[in-house]
Short mmCIF file of C-alpha atoms and ligand atoms in Angstrom, two decimals:
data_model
loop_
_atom_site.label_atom_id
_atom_site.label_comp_id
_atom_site.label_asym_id
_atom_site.label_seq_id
_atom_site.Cartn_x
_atom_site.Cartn_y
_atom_site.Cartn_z
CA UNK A 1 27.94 218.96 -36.80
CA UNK A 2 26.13 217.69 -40.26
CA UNK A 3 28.51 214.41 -40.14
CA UNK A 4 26.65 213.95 -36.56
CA UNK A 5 23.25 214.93 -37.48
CA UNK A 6 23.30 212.27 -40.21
CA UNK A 7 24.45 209.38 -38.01
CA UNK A 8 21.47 210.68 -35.68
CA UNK A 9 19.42 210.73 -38.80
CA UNK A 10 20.48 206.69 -39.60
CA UNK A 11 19.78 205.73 -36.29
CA UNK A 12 16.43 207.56 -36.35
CA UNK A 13 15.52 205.34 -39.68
CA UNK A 14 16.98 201.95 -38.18
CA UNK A 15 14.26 202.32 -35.59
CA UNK A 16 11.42 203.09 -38.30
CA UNK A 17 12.59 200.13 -40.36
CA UNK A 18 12.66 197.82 -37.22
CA UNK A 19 9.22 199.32 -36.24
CA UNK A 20 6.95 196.11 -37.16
CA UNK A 21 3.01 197.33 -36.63
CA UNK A 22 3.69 200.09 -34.01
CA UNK A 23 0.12 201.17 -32.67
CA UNK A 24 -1.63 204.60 -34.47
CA UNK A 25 -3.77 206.75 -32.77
CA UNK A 26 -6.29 209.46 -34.68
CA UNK A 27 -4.51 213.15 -34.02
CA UNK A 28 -6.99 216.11 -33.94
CA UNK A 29 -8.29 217.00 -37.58
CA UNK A 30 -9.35 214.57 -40.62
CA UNK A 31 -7.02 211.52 -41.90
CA UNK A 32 -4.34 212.22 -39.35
CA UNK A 33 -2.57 210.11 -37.26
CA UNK A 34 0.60 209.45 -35.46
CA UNK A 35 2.19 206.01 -34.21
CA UNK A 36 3.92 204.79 -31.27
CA UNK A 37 7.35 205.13 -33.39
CA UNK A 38 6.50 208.48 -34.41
CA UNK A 39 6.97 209.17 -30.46
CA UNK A 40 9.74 207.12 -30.05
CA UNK A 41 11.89 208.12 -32.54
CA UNK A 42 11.08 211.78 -31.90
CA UNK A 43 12.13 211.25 -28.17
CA UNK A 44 15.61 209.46 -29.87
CA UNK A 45 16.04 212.53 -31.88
CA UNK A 46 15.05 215.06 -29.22
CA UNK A 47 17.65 213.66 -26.56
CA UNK A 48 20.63 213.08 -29.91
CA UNK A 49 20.78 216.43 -30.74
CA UNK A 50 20.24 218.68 -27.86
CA UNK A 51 23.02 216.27 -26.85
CA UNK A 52 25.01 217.76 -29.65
CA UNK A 53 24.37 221.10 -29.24
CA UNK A 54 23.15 221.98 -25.66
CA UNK A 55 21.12 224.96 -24.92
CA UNK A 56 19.38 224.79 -28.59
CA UNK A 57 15.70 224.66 -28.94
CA UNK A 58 13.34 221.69 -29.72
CA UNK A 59 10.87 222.47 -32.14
CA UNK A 60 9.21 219.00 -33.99
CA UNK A 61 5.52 217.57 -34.83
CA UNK A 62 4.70 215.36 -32.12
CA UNK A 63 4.99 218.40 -29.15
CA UNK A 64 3.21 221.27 -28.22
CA UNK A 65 5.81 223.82 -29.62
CA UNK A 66 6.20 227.59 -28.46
CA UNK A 67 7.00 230.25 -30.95
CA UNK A 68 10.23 230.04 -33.11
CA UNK A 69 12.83 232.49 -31.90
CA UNK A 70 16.39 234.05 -33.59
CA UNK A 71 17.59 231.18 -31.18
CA UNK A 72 19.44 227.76 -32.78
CA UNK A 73 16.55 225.38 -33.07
CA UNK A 74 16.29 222.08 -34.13
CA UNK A 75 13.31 221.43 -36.08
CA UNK A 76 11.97 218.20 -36.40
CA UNK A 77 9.83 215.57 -38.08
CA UNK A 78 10.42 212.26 -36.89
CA UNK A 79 8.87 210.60 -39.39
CA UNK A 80 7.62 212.62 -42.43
CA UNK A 81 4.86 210.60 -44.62
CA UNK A 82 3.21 208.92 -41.20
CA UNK A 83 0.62 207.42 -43.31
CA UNK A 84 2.98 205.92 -45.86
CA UNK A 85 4.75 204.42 -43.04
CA UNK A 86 1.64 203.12 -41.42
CA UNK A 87 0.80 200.79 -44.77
CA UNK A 88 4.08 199.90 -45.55
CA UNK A 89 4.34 201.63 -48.50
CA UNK A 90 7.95 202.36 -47.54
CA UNK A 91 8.46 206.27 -48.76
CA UNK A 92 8.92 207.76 -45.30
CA UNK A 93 11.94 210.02 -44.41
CA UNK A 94 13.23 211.37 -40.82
CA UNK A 95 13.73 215.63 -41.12
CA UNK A 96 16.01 217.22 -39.14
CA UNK A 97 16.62 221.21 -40.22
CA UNK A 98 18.52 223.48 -37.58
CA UNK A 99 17.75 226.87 -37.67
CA UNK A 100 19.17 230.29 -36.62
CA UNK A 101 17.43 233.92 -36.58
CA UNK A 102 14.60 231.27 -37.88
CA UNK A 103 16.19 230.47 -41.29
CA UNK A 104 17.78 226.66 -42.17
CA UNK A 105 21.71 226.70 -41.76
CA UNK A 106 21.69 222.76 -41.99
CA UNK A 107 19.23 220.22 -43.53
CA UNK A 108 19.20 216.49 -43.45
CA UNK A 109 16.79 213.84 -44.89
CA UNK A 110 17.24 210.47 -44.82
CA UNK A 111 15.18 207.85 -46.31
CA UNK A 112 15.44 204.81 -44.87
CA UNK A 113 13.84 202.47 -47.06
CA UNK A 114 16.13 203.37 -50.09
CA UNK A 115 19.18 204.33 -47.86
CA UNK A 116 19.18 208.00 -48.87
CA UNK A 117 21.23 211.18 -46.98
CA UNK A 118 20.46 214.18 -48.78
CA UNK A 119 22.21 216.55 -46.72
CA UNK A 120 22.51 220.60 -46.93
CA UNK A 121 24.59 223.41 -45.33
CA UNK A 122 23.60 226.95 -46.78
CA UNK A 123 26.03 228.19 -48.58
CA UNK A 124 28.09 225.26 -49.12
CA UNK A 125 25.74 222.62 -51.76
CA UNK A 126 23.27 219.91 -51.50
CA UNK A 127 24.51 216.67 -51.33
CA UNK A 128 22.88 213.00 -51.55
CA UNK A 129 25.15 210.32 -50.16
CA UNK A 130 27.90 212.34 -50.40
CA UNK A 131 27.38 212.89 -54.03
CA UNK A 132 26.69 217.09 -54.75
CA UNK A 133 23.24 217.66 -56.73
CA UNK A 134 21.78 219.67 -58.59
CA UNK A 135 17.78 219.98 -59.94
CA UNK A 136 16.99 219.64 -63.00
CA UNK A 137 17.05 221.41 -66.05
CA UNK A 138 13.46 220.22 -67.62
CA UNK A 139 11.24 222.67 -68.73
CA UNK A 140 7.66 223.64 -67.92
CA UNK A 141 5.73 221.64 -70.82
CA UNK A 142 7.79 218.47 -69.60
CA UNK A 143 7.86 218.93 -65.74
CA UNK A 144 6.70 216.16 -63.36
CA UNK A 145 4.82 217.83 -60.71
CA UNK A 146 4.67 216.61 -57.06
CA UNK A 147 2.00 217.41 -54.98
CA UNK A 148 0.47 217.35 -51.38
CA UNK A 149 -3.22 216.82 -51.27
CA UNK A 150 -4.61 218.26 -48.34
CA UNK A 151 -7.09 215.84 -47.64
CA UNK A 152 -8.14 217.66 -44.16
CA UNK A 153 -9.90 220.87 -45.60
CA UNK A 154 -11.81 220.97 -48.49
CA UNK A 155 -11.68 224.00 -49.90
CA UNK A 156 -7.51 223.69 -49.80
CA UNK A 157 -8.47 220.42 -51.26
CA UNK A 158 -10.75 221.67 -54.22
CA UNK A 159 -7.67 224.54 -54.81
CA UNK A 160 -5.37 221.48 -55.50
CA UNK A 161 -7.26 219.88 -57.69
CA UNK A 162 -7.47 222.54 -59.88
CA UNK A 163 -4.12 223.53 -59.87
CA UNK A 164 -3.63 219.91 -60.39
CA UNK A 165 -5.90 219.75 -63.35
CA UNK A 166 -4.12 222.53 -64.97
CA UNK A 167 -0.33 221.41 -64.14
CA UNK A 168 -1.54 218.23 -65.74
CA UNK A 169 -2.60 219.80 -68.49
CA UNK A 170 0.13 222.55 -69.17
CA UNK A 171 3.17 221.14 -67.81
CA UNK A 172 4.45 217.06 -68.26
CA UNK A 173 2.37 214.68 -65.65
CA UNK A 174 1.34 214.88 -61.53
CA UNK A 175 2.63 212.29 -58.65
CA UNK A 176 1.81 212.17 -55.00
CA UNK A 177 4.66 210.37 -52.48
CA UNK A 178 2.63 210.73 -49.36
CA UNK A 179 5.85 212.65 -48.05
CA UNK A 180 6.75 216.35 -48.38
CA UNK A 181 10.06 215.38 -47.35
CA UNK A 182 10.75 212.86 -49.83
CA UNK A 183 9.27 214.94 -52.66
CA UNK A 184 11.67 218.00 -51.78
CA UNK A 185 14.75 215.93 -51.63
CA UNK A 186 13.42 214.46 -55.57
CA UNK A 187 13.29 218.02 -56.71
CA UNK A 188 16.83 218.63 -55.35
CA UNK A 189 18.11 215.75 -57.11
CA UNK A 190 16.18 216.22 -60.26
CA UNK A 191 13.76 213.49 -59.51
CA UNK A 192 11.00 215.69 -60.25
CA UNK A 193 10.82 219.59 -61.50
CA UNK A 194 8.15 221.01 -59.24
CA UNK A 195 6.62 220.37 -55.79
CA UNK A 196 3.72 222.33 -54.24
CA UNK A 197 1.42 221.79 -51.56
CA UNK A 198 -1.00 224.39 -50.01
CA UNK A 199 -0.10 223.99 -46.00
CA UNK A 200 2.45 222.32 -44.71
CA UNK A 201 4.16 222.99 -41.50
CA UNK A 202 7.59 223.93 -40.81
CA UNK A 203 9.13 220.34 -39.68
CA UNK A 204 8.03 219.23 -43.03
CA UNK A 205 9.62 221.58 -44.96
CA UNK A 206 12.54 223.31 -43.31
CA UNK A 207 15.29 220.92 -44.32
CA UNK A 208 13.47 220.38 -47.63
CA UNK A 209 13.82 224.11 -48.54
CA UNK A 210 17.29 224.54 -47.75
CA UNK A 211 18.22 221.23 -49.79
CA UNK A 212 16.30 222.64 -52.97
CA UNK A 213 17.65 225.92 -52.82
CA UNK A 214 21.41 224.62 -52.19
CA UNK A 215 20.71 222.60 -54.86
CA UNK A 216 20.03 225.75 -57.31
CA UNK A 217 16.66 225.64 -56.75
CA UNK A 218 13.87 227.97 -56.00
CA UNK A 219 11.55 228.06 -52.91
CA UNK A 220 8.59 230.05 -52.08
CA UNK A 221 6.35 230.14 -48.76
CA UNK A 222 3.33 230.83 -50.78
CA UNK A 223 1.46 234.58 -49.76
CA UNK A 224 5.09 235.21 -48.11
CA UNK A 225 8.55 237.06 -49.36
CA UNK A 226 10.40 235.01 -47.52
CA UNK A 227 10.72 231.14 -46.36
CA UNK A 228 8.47 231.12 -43.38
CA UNK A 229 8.82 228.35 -40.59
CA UNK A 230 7.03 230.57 -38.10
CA UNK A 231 3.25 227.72 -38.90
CA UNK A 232 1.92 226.55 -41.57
CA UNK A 233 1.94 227.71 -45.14
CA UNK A 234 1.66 226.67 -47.93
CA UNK A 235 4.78 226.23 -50.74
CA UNK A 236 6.10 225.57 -53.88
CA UNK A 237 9.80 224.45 -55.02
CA UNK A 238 10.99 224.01 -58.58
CA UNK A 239 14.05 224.28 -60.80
CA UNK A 240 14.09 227.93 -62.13
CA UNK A 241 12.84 227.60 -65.72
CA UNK A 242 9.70 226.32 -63.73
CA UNK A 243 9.08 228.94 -61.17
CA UNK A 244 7.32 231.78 -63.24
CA UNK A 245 4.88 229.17 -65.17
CA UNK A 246 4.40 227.07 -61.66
CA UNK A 247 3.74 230.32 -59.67
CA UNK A 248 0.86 231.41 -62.17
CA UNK A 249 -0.56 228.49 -62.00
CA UNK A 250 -0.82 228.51 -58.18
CA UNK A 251 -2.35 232.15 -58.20
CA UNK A 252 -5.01 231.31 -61.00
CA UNK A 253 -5.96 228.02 -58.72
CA UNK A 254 -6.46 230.69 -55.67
CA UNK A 255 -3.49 229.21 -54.09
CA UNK A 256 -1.44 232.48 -53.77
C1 LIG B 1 2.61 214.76 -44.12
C2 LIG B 1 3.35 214.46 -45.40
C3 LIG B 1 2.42 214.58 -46.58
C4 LIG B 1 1.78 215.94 -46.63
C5 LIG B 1 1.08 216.25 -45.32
C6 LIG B 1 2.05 216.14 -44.17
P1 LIG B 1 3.29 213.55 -41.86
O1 LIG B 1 3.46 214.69 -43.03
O2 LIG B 1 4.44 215.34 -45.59
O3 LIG B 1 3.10 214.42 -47.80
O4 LIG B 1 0.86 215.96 -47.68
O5 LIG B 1 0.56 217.55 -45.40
O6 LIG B 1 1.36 216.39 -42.98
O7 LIG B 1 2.02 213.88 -41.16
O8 LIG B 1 3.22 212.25 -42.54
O9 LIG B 1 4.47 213.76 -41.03
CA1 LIG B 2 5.40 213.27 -39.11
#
């Protein structure tokens, strides 16, 4: 099954590479917007995988979704870091999680531009290109912190900035990709030591959070016990000699 999701997945990222000025259109909200190859790839992926496994559920950004159930359910983002992809900033990745009883038992992200699989099955490691990885080892004072902005609400917006401010000034330096996707696969590899941002939804996330924590990582749905992928929340990922500093952080900042 992952061996087919990731040929999916490539196919999915030939079509955003091919993609050559697709037409965007404002989505509800501030600063959001989704292209004409958002929708087309999405309908690719839609029609691959319930191919592959009939009778699952369709759950992905670019749909009006129902409620996640215990059933299997693909969950979807076509193309994570819409923006990016819009400018050609090339750091956009397709993000295919399935889940059962509403918890990740597979995770792929590819990345087209740099030709990257990360792939994840729980229990059994997280892999990039075939390669098993691990995150890293850096401590607090030296992590490089990835963050999502939340330019669409203020007040989240204000929250992040101060969390921001103090991760800059307590741990090693801040970057934002423009892709929650891409940013959880860098912590899984040890690209980067700690990821938060204050709401994402769950196609941005749910293969993410499987890939970090196969990986030996941690991964907290902020204000819940467990990973949610029932809406949005927000969330933080790290390597563990990260999570206790990274977590206070987030609660002084009002975040948690
Ligand atoms: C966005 C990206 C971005 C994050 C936003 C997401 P999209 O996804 O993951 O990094 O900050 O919150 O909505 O809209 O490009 O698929
Ligand atoms: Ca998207």
């Amino acid at each position: 099954m992952l061996e087919k999701i990731q040929s999916i997945a490539r196919k999915a990222g030939e079509m955003i590479l091919n993609a050559h000025n697709a037409p965007s259109h404002q989505k509800e909200g501030h600063f959001n917007f989704v292209t004409d190859t958002d929708v087309a790839v999405q309908e690719y992926l839609k029609a691959a995988l319930l191919a592959l496994l009939p009778g699952a559920r369709f759950f992905a950004e670019e749909q009006e979704n129902e409620s996640l159930t215990d059933a299997p359910t693909f969950v979807v983002d076509p193309i994570d870091g819409t923006i990016n992809f819009m400018r050609q900033r090339n750091a956009s990745a397709v993000s295919i999680a399935l889940l059962e009883k509403k918890q990740p038992i597979l995770g792929v992200i590819y990345q087209p531009y740099t030709d990257e699989m990360f792939t994840a099955a729980l229990g059994k490691g997280a892999f990039l290109n075939g390669h098993s990885i691990h995150v890293s080892s850096v401590p607090f004072e030296n992590a490089v912190v990835e963050l999502g902005s939340s330019p669409y609400d203020a007040e989240l917006a204000r929250r992040t900035m101060e969390a921001a401010t103090q991760f800059l000034l307590q741990a090693g330096d801040i970057r934002r990709s423009g892709s929650a996707a891409v940013d959880l696969g860098d912590i899984a590899c040890g690209r980067g030591d700690i990821m938060f941002e204050l709401k994402l939804r769950p196609w941005d996330v749910a293969a993410g959070s499987l890939l970090v924590k196969e990986a030996g990582g941690c991964f907290h749905s902020l204000g819940h016990d467990q990973p949610y992928y029932d809406g949005p929340c927000g969330i933080m990922a790290c390597n563990p000699l990260c999570e206790k500093d990274a977590l206070r952080i987030l609660k002084e900042a009002g975040a948690c």
